[in-house]
Structures are given as structure tokens and as C-alpha cells.
Amino acid sequence: PTYQVSPDNGVTWYYYTGSAWTTTTKTDGTETNSASIINTNVATLDTDGGTFLWRAYLNGNGSQQVELDEVSITYSTAPTNNAPTDIQIDGLNTDNQDENVAINTSIGTLTTTDADGGDTHTYSIACTTPGDDDAHFNILGDQLRNTTVFDYENPVDDDSDNNYEVCIRTTDSGAGNLTYDEILVINVNDLNSAPTNIDIDGADTDSVNENTAANTSIATITSTDDGEDNTETYTYSLACTTPGIDDAHFNISGTSLRNTTVFDFENPVDANSDNTYNICLQVTETNGGLTYEEAFTVTVSDVNVVPTDIQIDGANTTSVNENVAAGTAVGTLSGTDDGENVALTFSLVAGAGDTNNGVFTIDGTNLDINASPDFETQSSYSVRIQGSDGALSITEVFIITVNDLDEVAPTITLAGITPVTLIQGDVYIDAGATCTDDIDPTCTVTTVNPVDTATPGTYTVTYDAQDTAGNNATQVTRTVTVIEVQSSRSGSRAYSPAQVALLFAKARGETVTTEEEPTNPCTISYTRLITRGSRGNDVRQVQSCMNTLGYTAGPEDGIYGPLTYAGVTAYQRDHHLTYIDGIVGPETSATLNGQ
């Protein structure tokens, strides 16, 4: 080309030919030569058809710059546009993107190599021969982006190897808009991601039957971890950031969810008391340490269980009193059915222990006896009873004992004699009676004693007894006759033995044909003092004499006891003896013998 350098000062000028510095002496300010733009990385200047700034230097190394005016270099022919020769992404022919990145995320910046430094370039996925995986990308400006959320474990590239081949076209801004196509490879990176799901037996809920033993495996826990390879392992726990409100009722062993509580449907212990237990499970990667948490519900199922017990009046045995009327309820039946809200139905069933089923009838919950029981005939009955909740049942054998009641009345036995005859004014000491009973050892006698020895007449002393069962003894009586006598003028009641014997004979109803005194009835063989504690035939003689004369001395057993003493002292008093001491001495003995 032809260029002009001014001002024209006739000095030596240096210029760069594109490969070396050369000199020329300029005197006229014009020169025709091939040259390159100084200090640029472009090829030898051929044709550019434009205006350039050109600087000259005084030496060959370009260290002394000479300021020149702007010169115009005009080419006679237009320069040729060169096509781009390379495409890169982030300075390379390959790039990477992490899996799970959102769509339309920038993967890298596209650049073009072009000899024409002034060209600009546009990019498209429109190669003559498309890339195998073009559909997974788009371009915005000079940014290559993904249209697919890549999953390393599930590649969708044509070769299924996570290396996505995309063909990029660059188009320059020069004459003809020349293009260049190149295949770039985008590699998807495998990232460790947190688990994304937990299941118990493949679902988000499960159930467990009531009454299941503690630490029973309820379900198997599994997790989803975005397709991590089989080298990853997991641990499960009840350790969520926000725990489940019923976590305390469960535990985990390995991959098994277990119960720590024996659940009872009828008595729920979950926070909402609705038998739906809310828990939270956490899964943790053993290698990566990433976690995931999820809430679950475990429902307790109502299970019909076999009844566990039958009772009569709250016990497993009962009794009935003999002689109760037929149709009497022996007891009330009840059953235990593990809290089921269903009343048991009771019936008499055949089988072992049903020996006396026919003697009883069940009316609702009452066990009735069909015939009045008698202990002496049968002392116990065996029945077989079934309790059913409508589906399941239990059978038990009951022994019903018959209570032996006290049906025998006590017996009263008189002590002493009857009838008893007294002389008006005598002291009457009742000999009493005893009571015996085959069952009741505490049987006692009730005595009604109306005897008034000051008033002559016939009196009846009654003796009654009743045992604790209410049985009354046959009443026993004693007749006591008080004889009226005429006192002497002095008021003395000193009667001879003959008179006393006569009076007693009359009192006994004997026929007296003469008013003469009868033979004295007493014969006392006196050889010693007879007093309390004495024993022997002479005591028996005194007792017989006292009883005959109407002075009760008790049984004639030859033992001097309280009754004998009472009779002797009464006799001594009535006969105004010197000693009223109950001792049968010479005076008392002689008086009794009528001496």
C-alpha cells in the first residue's frame, strides 16, 4: 500500500514489517511498502480497507517513539474475511456440571478463535451434524446452559455414560458471516446428596396389634437416596429436629421399628388418646453424614382376645346355704376379657366337670339352683360354665359347696329335783339347768323364776335356750310348792321332824290318815363333822335328807358343794339351831334324825 508520513524531516524511520524492524530514509514524506500495525499480534498487513494509526520510532528496538500525525492508508482492494477456527467453553473443549442443578443454569462461557480480530461472534446449537445430546442444552448469549436436571445415577445422554456431547456453532460478524462447528463434551459430576425419603414397610404409615409384646418388630425401615451406589449404608433413629409426640413408645434396632410399650386399644397412651401414634424417623448416611427426617403414624389395631377369667361373686368358688328355696340365685357371674367393651354371655356347657349342670340354670348373669339343697344329702355341686364375647370363649369348672346349717335345737337338762316343796318363809335357791347343743358350744339357759316363798302357792320355774342358729330348745319347767303353816304364839317356826315330814307328805299329795306325826324320813350316820369339801356316803345321806325335806341340796352325789351348803344352812336357820354355819355336827345331825 501507499502511505504518507509527515512531517517530512529527512530522518531515518523504522517500521515493523510483521516479522522484523526495517529502516527507510524519508525525505519526501512518501513511501510504498508492506507494513503491519505496530505492536499488534496480527499477520502482515495486506488489505484492510480502513484508516490506521501508525507510529514511527527512531531506533530499531522501538524504544523511542516519534509522535506522528494520523495517517490514512488506503488499500486498492478490500481485505478477505477469515472463518473462525476454534470454539472453547471456559477455555477448554470440555466442561462439567454437577448433578441435580436446576435447568437453565450456566455451564460455561463460549469463546471463538478467529484470525479476524475485529469480528464478533454469535453461538447456536445448529451444527450441520448435530451432537448426540443437543436436546439437553440451550445457549443464552455466550452462556451454554442445561435444559435437563441431570441425575448422575440415571444418565439420559445417548451413551448413558454421563458424558453429554453437544455441537456448538459460532458465526462471525465478518463478510459472509462465516461459521465454525465443534463438538463440546459436558461431564455430569456425581454428588453425594441427602436421602429423599423414608418408608416403613414401603409406606408412610403402619399398624400394630394391641397386646403385642414389647420390642416386637413392627416394620422394616427403608430409605431413598437418589440412587446412591450400594456402598452407602444408613442408620435410623428417633432423633428428629422436631421429635414426634409419641416417640417414647418406640425404639429402633437396625432397620426394625419396634414398640417399647405393650399397647392396649381400650386404654390408649398416645398424646391424642386416639390410638394413632405420631413418630418422627431420621436416616443418616454412614459415609456422607447427610440426614433426612420424616413423620409417620403407627395405628394400634383392636384385637379380639380370648376372655381370661370367669368369676362368681368376684371369686372362683362360692357356696349356698342348705334349705334355700328352689330358684335362689347362688351368685352373680362376671368375666374378664382384657378390657373388651363387650359383656360376656354365660352358659352351662357339657364337658369335664359338668356333673351337676342339670341342678342349675343361668338367667342372664345369675346362677340359680333349681332345687332346695340339703347338706346331709349332697354337700357340693360341680358345674361347667362358658363365657363368650360372641367370637371367643373361656370355660371354667366351679365347685359350689353347700353350707351345713345348725338345724338341731339345743337340749335343756334340769339340775336337782322337781317338784320342790317349801314351807312358807323358806329360802328358795334354784338348782338351775344346763344346755347342750351339737354345734353351738356357747348355748346358755334363760331362767324365769317367779317363786315367792313368803306367799304360799304353786310356782313354775321355766328354763329356755336358743343356739346361735336360732333353734329354740323345748322349754323345761320345775314346780315349786310353798306350803302355808300356822306359826306358834311366840312366832317361832320350830317344827319337829315329824311335823315337817307330815307337811311334806301332804305337799307331795300323799294320803295322810292320821294327824299323828309320821316316821322321821332322815337317818344320818354321824361319825364326823360334815362340811364343805366332805365326800362320802354320809354326805349323800345329808343330801337325800335335805332334798326330801324340801331343802334343795343338789344332786345326791356324796360331794358337799354349794347347793348342799345352801340346803343345810336353810334347815339350820328354820330350826333355830345354835350354829347356822352349814356344818352338820352333833346338833344338826340329831335334829335331822328326830332326836
Short mmCIF file of C-alpha atoms in Angstrom, two decimals, residues 157-575:
data_model
loop_
_atom_site.label_atom_id
_atom_site.label_comp_id
_atom_site.label_asym_id
_atom_site.label_seq_id
_atom_site.Cartn_x
_atom_site.Cartn_y
_atom_site.Cartn_z
CA ASP A 157 -27.20 -38.99 27.43
CA ASP A 158 -27.09 -41.05 24.28
CA ASP A 159 -24.34 -43.30 25.61
CA SER A 160 -25.69 -43.38 29.20
CA ASP A 161 -22.20 -42.57 30.45
CA ASN A 162 -22.86 -39.05 31.84
CA ASN A 163 -20.71 -37.53 29.04
CA TYR A 164 -23.06 -35.29 27.08
CA GLU A 165 -21.96 -34.37 23.51
CA VAL A 166 -23.28 -31.04 22.25
CA CYS A 167 -22.35 -29.41 18.92
CA ILE A 168 -21.88 -25.62 19.05
CA ARG A 169 -21.83 -23.33 16.00
CA THR A 170 -20.07 -19.95 16.10
CA THR A 171 -20.90 -17.34 13.43
CA ASP A 172 -18.62 -14.31 12.90
CA SER A 173 -19.65 -10.80 12.06
CA GLY A 174 -17.35 -10.54 9.03
CA ALA A 175 -18.25 -10.61 5.38
CA GLY A 176 -20.40 -13.61 4.70
CA ASN A 177 -20.93 -14.40 8.41
CA LEU A 178 -18.65 -17.35 8.29
CA THR A 179 -19.30 -20.26 10.71
CA TYR A 180 -17.48 -23.00 12.52
CA ASP A 181 -18.95 -26.13 14.23
CA GLU A 182 -17.39 -28.07 17.08
CA ILE A 183 -18.43 -30.87 19.46
CA LEU A 184 -18.02 -30.00 23.15
CA VAL A 185 -18.33 -32.61 25.91
CA ILE A 186 -20.13 -31.78 29.17
CA ASN A 187 -19.44 -34.21 32.01
CA VAL A 188 -22.03 -34.60 34.81
CA ASN A 189 -20.47 -34.78 38.28
CA ASP A 190 -21.71 -37.33 40.80
CA LEU A 191 -22.58 -35.53 44.06
CA ASN A 192 -23.39 -37.02 47.41
CA SER A 193 -26.95 -35.94 48.10
CA ALA A 194 -29.06 -36.37 51.19
CA PRO A 195 -31.66 -39.16 51.29
CA THR A 196 -35.00 -38.04 49.98
CA ASN A 197 -37.49 -40.47 51.51
CA ILE A 198 -38.09 -42.94 54.33
CA ASP A 199 -40.65 -45.76 54.30
CA ILE A 200 -41.85 -48.23 56.93
CA ASP A 201 -42.85 -51.41 55.17
CA GLY A 202 -42.94 -49.37 51.96
CA ALA A 203 -45.39 -46.73 53.19
CA ASP A 204 -45.73 -43.68 55.42
CA THR A 205 -47.98 -45.39 57.94
CA ASP A 206 -48.26 -48.78 59.58
CA SER A 207 -50.21 -50.60 62.27
CA VAL A 208 -49.59 -52.91 65.22
CA ASN A 209 -52.00 -55.16 67.07
CA GLU A 210 -52.79 -54.37 70.67
CA ASN A 211 -51.18 -56.61 73.30
CA THR A 212 -48.10 -57.15 71.10
CA ALA A 213 -45.10 -57.91 73.30
CA ALA A 214 -42.55 -55.15 73.85
CA ASN A 215 -39.64 -54.93 71.38
CA THR A 216 -41.56 -56.72 68.63
CA SER A 217 -40.59 -55.63 65.11
CA ILE A 218 -43.46 -53.56 63.74
CA ALA A 219 -41.97 -52.65 60.36
CA THR A 220 -38.80 -52.60 58.27
CA ILE A 221 -37.37 -49.13 57.63
CA THR A 222 -36.01 -48.28 54.18
CA SER A 223 -34.81 -45.03 52.60
CA THR A 224 -34.37 -43.48 49.16
CA ASP A 225 -31.05 -41.74 48.48
CA ASP A 226 -31.21 -40.55 44.88
CA GLY A 227 -29.71 -43.77 43.58
CA GLU A 228 -26.52 -43.73 45.65
CA ASP A 229 -24.42 -46.77 44.90
CA ASN A 230 -24.58 -49.85 47.06
CA THR A 231 -21.51 -48.88 49.08
CA GLU A 232 -23.52 -46.37 51.12
CA THR A 233 -25.09 -47.57 54.34
CA TYR A 234 -27.61 -45.88 56.60
CA THR A 235 -28.55 -45.66 60.25
CA TYR A 236 -32.02 -44.90 61.55
CA SER A 237 -33.01 -43.15 64.75
CA LEU A 238 -35.79 -41.35 66.58
CA ALA A 239 -33.74 -38.16 66.70
CA CYS A 240 -35.54 -35.65 64.51
CA THR A 241 -35.01 -31.95 64.97
CA THR A 242 -38.66 -31.79 65.93
CA PRO A 243 -39.44 -35.11 67.65
CA GLY A 244 -42.70 -36.98 67.19
CA ILE A 245 -45.07 -36.55 70.14
CA ASP A 246 -45.22 -40.33 70.67
CA ASP A 247 -41.55 -41.24 70.04
CA ALA A 248 -41.16 -42.57 73.60
CA HIS A 249 -43.32 -45.59 72.80
CA PHE A 250 -40.93 -46.89 70.11
CA ASN A 251 -37.31 -47.86 69.53
CA ILE A 252 -35.18 -48.90 66.56
CA SER A 253 -32.94 -51.93 66.20
CA GLY A 254 -31.02 -51.86 62.93
CA THR A 255 -33.72 -51.37 60.31
CA SER A 256 -36.57 -52.60 62.54
CA LEU A 257 -39.05 -50.21 64.10
CA ARG A 258 -40.12 -51.75 67.43
CA ASN A 259 -42.56 -50.94 70.21
CA THR A 260 -41.40 -50.26 73.76
CA THR A 261 -44.99 -50.16 75.05
CA VAL A 262 -47.49 -53.02 75.14
CA PHE A 263 -50.39 -51.17 73.56
CA ASP A 264 -53.94 -51.59 74.85
CA PHE A 265 -56.59 -50.41 72.40
CA GLU A 266 -59.09 -49.83 75.20
CA ASN A 267 -56.58 -47.71 77.12
CA PRO A 268 -54.55 -45.67 74.58
CA VAL A 269 -51.45 -43.84 75.82
CA ASP A 270 -50.67 -41.74 72.75
CA ALA A 271 -50.69 -37.97 73.15
CA ASN A 272 -54.08 -37.64 71.45
CA SER A 273 -55.59 -40.75 73.09
CA ASP A 274 -56.86 -41.92 69.70
CA ASN A 275 -54.63 -44.99 69.17
CA THR A 276 -52.75 -43.17 66.39
CA TYR A 277 -49.12 -42.73 67.45
CA ASN A 278 -47.13 -39.93 65.79
CA ILE A 279 -43.39 -40.51 65.46
CA CYS A 280 -40.50 -38.97 63.51
CA LEU A 281 -37.70 -41.03 61.95
CA GLN A 282 -34.28 -39.78 60.87
CA VAL A 283 -31.97 -41.51 58.37
CA THR A 284 -28.24 -40.69 58.34
CA GLU A 285 -25.72 -41.66 55.66
CA THR A 286 -22.89 -43.59 57.24
CA ASN A 287 -20.28 -42.17 54.84
CA GLY A 288 -21.59 -38.78 53.87
CA GLY A 289 -23.28 -37.90 57.13
CA LEU A 290 -26.26 -36.30 55.38
CA THR A 291 -29.66 -36.77 57.01
CA TYR A 292 -33.33 -36.77 56.18
CA GLU A 293 -36.33 -36.72 58.53
CA GLU A 294 -39.93 -37.78 58.04
CA ALA A 295 -43.05 -38.10 60.20
CA PHE A 296 -45.03 -41.35 60.41
CA THR A 297 -48.15 -42.67 62.09
CA VAL A 298 -48.50 -46.10 63.67
CA THR A 299 -52.06 -47.15 64.42
CA VAL A 300 -52.90 -49.64 67.17
CA SER A 301 -55.46 -52.20 66.00
CA ASP A 302 -58.21 -53.51 68.26
CA VAL A 303 -57.83 -57.27 68.55
CA ASN A 304 -60.48 -59.55 69.96
CA VAL A 305 -58.73 -61.72 72.54
CA VAL A 306 -59.90 -64.78 74.39
CA PRO A 307 -61.62 -63.96 77.72
CA THR A 308 -59.27 -64.71 80.58
CA ASP A 309 -61.50 -65.47 83.56
CA ILE A 310 -64.99 -66.20 84.87
CA GLN A 311 -65.96 -65.49 88.46
CA ILE A 312 -68.96 -65.98 90.71
CA ASP A 313 -69.47 -63.04 93.05
CA GLY A 314 -65.91 -61.94 92.26
CA ALA A 315 -64.30 -65.27 93.17
CA ASN A 316 -63.58 -68.65 91.62
CA THR A 317 -65.70 -70.57 94.11
CA THR A 318 -68.92 -70.00 96.04
CA SER A 319 -71.32 -71.65 98.45
CA VAL A 320 -75.04 -71.84 99.15
CA ASN A 321 -76.88 -72.47 102.39
CA GLU A 322 -78.79 -75.69 102.61
CA ASN A 323 -82.58 -75.45 102.56
CA VAL A 324 -82.72 -72.27 100.40
CA ALA A 325 -85.72 -72.22 98.09
CA ALA A 326 -85.56 -73.55 94.55
CA GLY A 327 -84.77 -70.76 92.07
CA THR A 328 -82.49 -68.94 94.51
CA ALA A 329 -79.50 -67.20 92.90
CA VAL A 330 -76.32 -68.87 94.07
CA GLY A 331 -74.21 -65.95 92.78
CA THR A 332 -73.61 -63.39 90.03
CA LEU A 333 -71.38 -64.33 87.10
CA SER A 334 -68.78 -61.93 85.71
CA GLY A 335 -65.92 -62.24 83.25
CA THR A 336 -62.58 -60.69 82.35
CA ASP A 337 -61.99 -60.03 78.66
CA ASP A 338 -58.86 -57.87 78.58
CA GLY A 339 -60.75 -54.62 78.56
CA GLU A 340 -63.05 -55.51 75.67
CA ASN A 341 -66.16 -53.39 75.77
CA VAL A 342 -68.38 -56.42 75.29
CA ALA A 343 -70.23 -58.18 78.11
CA LEU A 344 -69.73 -61.92 78.21
CA THR A 345 -72.64 -64.29 77.67
CA PHE A 346 -72.69 -67.23 80.09
CA SER A 347 -73.99 -70.75 79.60
CA LEU A 348 -73.75 -74.22 81.10
CA VAL A 349 -71.82 -76.47 78.71
CA ALA A 350 -71.00 -80.15 78.54
CA GLY A 351 -67.54 -81.42 79.33
CA ALA A 352 -65.30 -82.29 82.21
CA GLY A 353 -66.76 -81.01 85.47
CA ASP A 354 -70.39 -80.77 84.24
CA THR A 355 -71.63 -83.39 86.76
CA ASN A 356 -74.34 -81.21 88.28
CA ASN A 357 -75.15 -78.84 85.40
CA GLY A 358 -78.75 -80.06 85.49
CA VAL A 359 -79.24 -78.75 89.03
CA PHE A 360 -78.62 -75.16 87.92
CA THR A 361 -79.94 -72.60 85.45
CA ILE A 362 -78.25 -69.41 84.20
CA ASP A 363 -80.54 -66.39 83.99
CA GLY A 364 -78.55 -63.52 82.48
CA THR A 365 -75.66 -63.30 84.89
CA ASN A 366 -77.39 -65.13 87.75
CA LEU A 367 -76.57 -68.76 88.52
CA ASP A 368 -79.80 -70.17 90.00
CA ILE A 369 -80.24 -73.51 91.81
CA ASN A 370 -83.25 -75.50 90.63
CA ALA A 371 -83.92 -77.49 93.83
CA SER A 372 -83.51 -76.75 97.52
CA PRO A 373 -80.14 -78.18 98.61
CA ASP A 374 -79.67 -80.39 101.66
CA PHE A 375 -76.17 -80.72 103.13
CA GLU A 376 -76.89 -84.14 104.53
CA THR A 377 -77.93 -85.36 101.06
CA GLN A 378 -75.26 -83.61 98.94
CA SER A 379 -72.56 -81.31 100.25
CA SER A 380 -71.22 -79.90 96.94
CA TYR A 381 -72.01 -79.49 93.24
CA SER A 382 -69.77 -79.30 90.16
CA VAL A 383 -70.80 -77.17 87.16
CA ARG A 384 -69.05 -76.26 83.88
CA ILE A 385 -69.67 -72.66 82.73
CA GLN A 386 -68.67 -70.97 79.48
CA GLY A 387 -68.22 -67.21 78.98
CA SER A 388 -68.30 -65.94 75.38
CA ASP A 389 -67.76 -62.49 73.86
CA GLY A 390 -69.52 -63.58 70.69
CA ALA A 391 -66.43 -64.85 68.93
CA LEU A 392 -64.07 -66.28 71.52
CA SER A 393 -64.83 -68.01 74.80
CA ILE A 394 -63.41 -69.43 78.01
CA THR A 395 -64.72 -72.39 80.02
CA GLU A 396 -64.23 -72.96 83.74
CA VAL A 397 -65.39 -75.54 86.28
CA PHE A 398 -66.83 -74.32 89.58
CA ILE A 399 -67.37 -76.27 92.80
CA ILE A 400 -70.37 -74.95 94.73
CA THR A 401 -70.36 -76.09 98.33
CA VAL A 402 -73.49 -76.45 100.46
CA ASN A 403 -73.28 -74.87 103.88
CA ASP A 404 -74.36 -77.21 106.69
CA LEU A 405 -76.78 -75.23 108.83
CA ASP A 406 -77.50 -75.86 112.52
CA GLU A 407 -80.92 -77.46 112.37
CA VAL A 408 -80.92 -79.25 115.77
CA ALA A 409 -82.34 -77.42 118.75
CA PRO A 410 -80.36 -77.42 121.99
CA THR A 411 -81.36 -79.67 124.93
CA ILE A 412 -82.10 -78.44 128.46
CA THR A 413 -81.38 -80.69 131.45
CA LEU A 414 -82.66 -79.81 134.94
CA ALA A 415 -80.31 -79.85 137.88
CA GLY A 416 -81.87 -81.07 141.10
CA ILE A 417 -85.39 -82.37 141.57
CA THR A 418 -88.87 -81.39 140.57
CA PRO A 419 -91.30 -80.81 142.11
CA VAL A 420 -89.86 -78.92 145.07
CA THR A 421 -91.90 -78.32 148.27
CA LEU A 422 -91.08 -75.46 150.61
CA ILE A 423 -92.58 -74.23 153.87
CA GLN A 424 -93.74 -70.67 153.82
CA GLY A 425 -90.81 -68.40 154.65
CA ASP A 426 -88.13 -70.83 153.47
CA VAL A 427 -85.34 -69.60 151.20
CA TYR A 428 -85.55 -70.98 147.68
CA ILE A 429 -82.30 -71.44 145.80
CA ASP A 430 -82.96 -72.71 142.31
CA ALA A 431 -80.82 -75.65 141.25
CA GLY A 432 -80.79 -74.36 137.66
CA ALA A 433 -80.42 -76.25 134.40
CA THR A 434 -77.80 -76.93 131.75
CA CYS A 435 -77.90 -76.52 127.93
CA THR A 436 -76.19 -78.74 125.37
CA ASP A 437 -76.02 -78.25 121.55
CA ASP A 438 -74.35 -80.34 118.86
CA ILE A 439 -72.77 -77.27 117.19
CA ASP A 440 -73.02 -74.23 119.43
CA PRO A 441 -70.74 -74.56 122.49
CA THR A 442 -71.96 -71.24 123.88
CA CYS A 443 -75.55 -72.36 124.38
CA THR A 444 -76.92 -70.79 127.59
CA VAL A 445 -80.13 -71.21 129.60
CA THR A 446 -82.54 -68.38 130.33
CA THR A 447 -84.40 -68.92 133.62
CA VAL A 448 -87.66 -67.30 134.69
CA ASN A 449 -88.04 -67.84 138.46
CA PRO A 450 -91.31 -66.49 139.93
CA VAL A 451 -91.04 -68.34 143.29
CA ASP A 452 -92.06 -66.24 146.31
CA THR A 453 -91.64 -68.29 149.49
CA ALA A 454 -93.45 -65.68 151.53
CA THR A 455 -96.63 -66.44 149.65
CA PRO A 456 -97.96 -69.99 149.68
CA GLY A 457 -98.83 -71.43 146.31
CA THR A 458 -97.54 -73.42 143.40
CA TYR A 459 -94.93 -71.77 141.18
CA THR A 460 -93.49 -72.84 137.83
CA VAL A 461 -89.86 -72.06 137.11
CA THR A 462 -89.21 -72.10 133.32
CA TYR A 463 -85.98 -72.83 131.51
CA ASP A 464 -85.42 -71.78 127.85
CA ALA A 465 -82.42 -71.85 125.48
CA GLN A 466 -81.62 -70.81 121.87
CA ASP A 467 -78.48 -71.55 119.84
CA THR A 468 -76.77 -69.08 117.50
CA ALA A 469 -78.64 -70.56 114.54
CA GLY A 470 -81.91 -69.55 116.16
CA ASN A 471 -83.05 -73.03 117.11
CA ASN A 472 -85.16 -72.98 120.29
CA ALA A 473 -84.88 -75.75 122.87
CA THR A 474 -88.00 -77.39 124.27
CA GLN A 475 -88.89 -75.49 127.39
CA VAL A 476 -88.28 -77.29 130.68
CA THR A 477 -90.10 -76.42 133.92
CA ARG A 478 -89.75 -77.04 137.61
CA THR A 479 -92.73 -76.95 140.01
CA VAL A 480 -92.15 -75.32 143.37
CA THR A 481 -94.87 -75.52 146.07
CA VAL A 482 -94.80 -73.22 149.09
CA ILE A 483 -96.90 -74.65 151.99
CA GLU A 484 -98.69 -72.36 154.35
CA VAL A 485 -98.14 -73.17 158.09
CA GLN A 486 -99.53 -71.80 161.40
CA SER A 487 -96.83 -70.17 163.47
CA SER A 488 -96.70 -70.63 167.28
CA ARG A 489 -97.71 -67.88 169.62
CA SER A 490 -94.14 -66.91 170.16
CA GLY A 491 -93.69 -66.62 166.40
CA SER A 492 -91.29 -69.50 166.44
CA ARG A 493 -91.17 -71.83 163.46
CA ALA A 494 -89.54 -74.65 165.33
CA TYR A 495 -91.17 -77.81 163.96
CA SER A 496 -90.35 -81.28 164.94
CA PRO A 497 -89.05 -83.58 162.31
CA ALA A 498 -92.34 -85.45 162.40
CA GLN A 499 -94.28 -82.28 161.69
CA VAL A 500 -92.01 -81.37 158.84
CA ALA A 501 -92.31 -84.82 157.35
CA LEU A 502 -96.09 -84.67 157.66
CA LEU A 503 -96.20 -81.29 155.90
CA PHE A 504 -94.02 -82.53 153.08
CA ALA A 505 -96.08 -85.64 152.68
CA LYS A 506 -99.17 -83.52 152.29
CA ALA A 507 -97.35 -81.27 149.84
CA ARG A 508 -96.44 -84.29 147.77
CA GLY A 509 -100.12 -85.27 147.68
CA GLU A 510 -99.74 -88.32 149.85
CA THR A 511 -102.83 -89.58 151.70
CA VAL A 512 -102.50 -88.93 155.44
CA THR A 513 -104.99 -90.92 157.50
CA THR A 514 -104.00 -89.66 160.89
CA GLU A 515 -102.86 -86.41 162.28
CA GLU A 516 -100.19 -88.23 164.19
CA GLU A 517 -96.71 -87.41 163.21
CA PRO A 518 -95.29 -89.79 160.61
CA THR A 519 -91.99 -91.57 160.87
CA ASN A 520 -88.99 -89.29 160.52
CA PRO A 521 -87.61 -89.66 156.95
CA CYS A 522 -83.94 -88.92 157.80
CA THR A 523 -81.24 -91.23 159.05
CA ILE A 524 -77.84 -89.59 159.40
CA SER A 525 -74.92 -91.83 160.35
CA TYR A 526 -72.96 -89.22 162.22
CA THR A 527 -69.36 -90.14 162.81
CA ARG A 528 -67.65 -86.83 161.84
CA LEU A 529 -68.27 -83.20 161.06
CA ILE A 530 -69.71 -82.90 157.58
CA THR A 531 -68.80 -79.63 155.86
CA ARG A 532 -67.77 -78.18 152.50
CA GLY A 533 -65.39 -80.43 150.66
CA SER A 534 -66.51 -83.54 152.52
CA ARG A 535 -67.14 -86.64 150.45
CA GLY A 536 -68.71 -89.98 151.19
CA ASN A 537 -71.91 -91.83 151.96
CA ASP A 538 -72.70 -89.67 154.99
CA VAL A 539 -72.70 -86.63 152.68
CA ARG A 540 -75.06 -88.47 150.35
CA GLN A 541 -77.37 -89.17 153.39
CA VAL A 542 -77.44 -85.44 154.22
CA GLN A 543 -78.21 -84.54 150.58
CA SER A 544 -81.04 -87.11 150.44
CA CYS A 545 -82.49 -85.85 153.71
CA MET A 546 -82.30 -82.20 152.66
CA ASN A 547 -83.95 -82.88 149.30
CA THR A 548 -86.67 -85.00 150.97
CA LEU A 549 -87.42 -82.22 153.44
CA GLY A 550 -87.58 -79.69 150.62
CA TYR A 551 -84.22 -78.07 151.26
CA THR A 552 -82.57 -78.38 147.89
CA ALA A 553 -79.08 -79.81 148.32
CA GLY A 554 -78.31 -80.58 144.68
CA PRO A 555 -77.54 -83.96 143.19
CA GLU A 556 -77.09 -86.77 145.69
CA ASP A 557 -73.54 -87.46 144.60
CA GLY A 558 -71.82 -87.59 148.00
CA ILE A 559 -69.89 -84.37 147.31
CA TYR A 560 -70.56 -81.46 149.66
CA GLY A 561 -70.88 -78.48 147.34
CA PRO A 562 -72.59 -75.07 147.29
CA LEU A 563 -76.13 -76.46 146.88
CA THR A 564 -75.69 -78.83 149.82
CA TYR A 565 -74.38 -75.94 151.88
CA ALA A 566 -77.38 -73.80 150.95
CA GLY A 567 -79.81 -76.53 151.95
CA VAL A 568 -78.11 -77.23 155.30
CA THR A 569 -77.89 -73.55 156.30
CA ALA A 570 -81.57 -73.04 155.40
CA TYR A 571 -82.52 -76.03 157.56
CA GLN A 572 -80.38 -74.76 160.48
CA ARG A 573 -81.94 -71.30 160.22
CA ASP A 574 -85.53 -72.56 160.02
CA HIS A 575 -85.00 -74.79 163.02
#
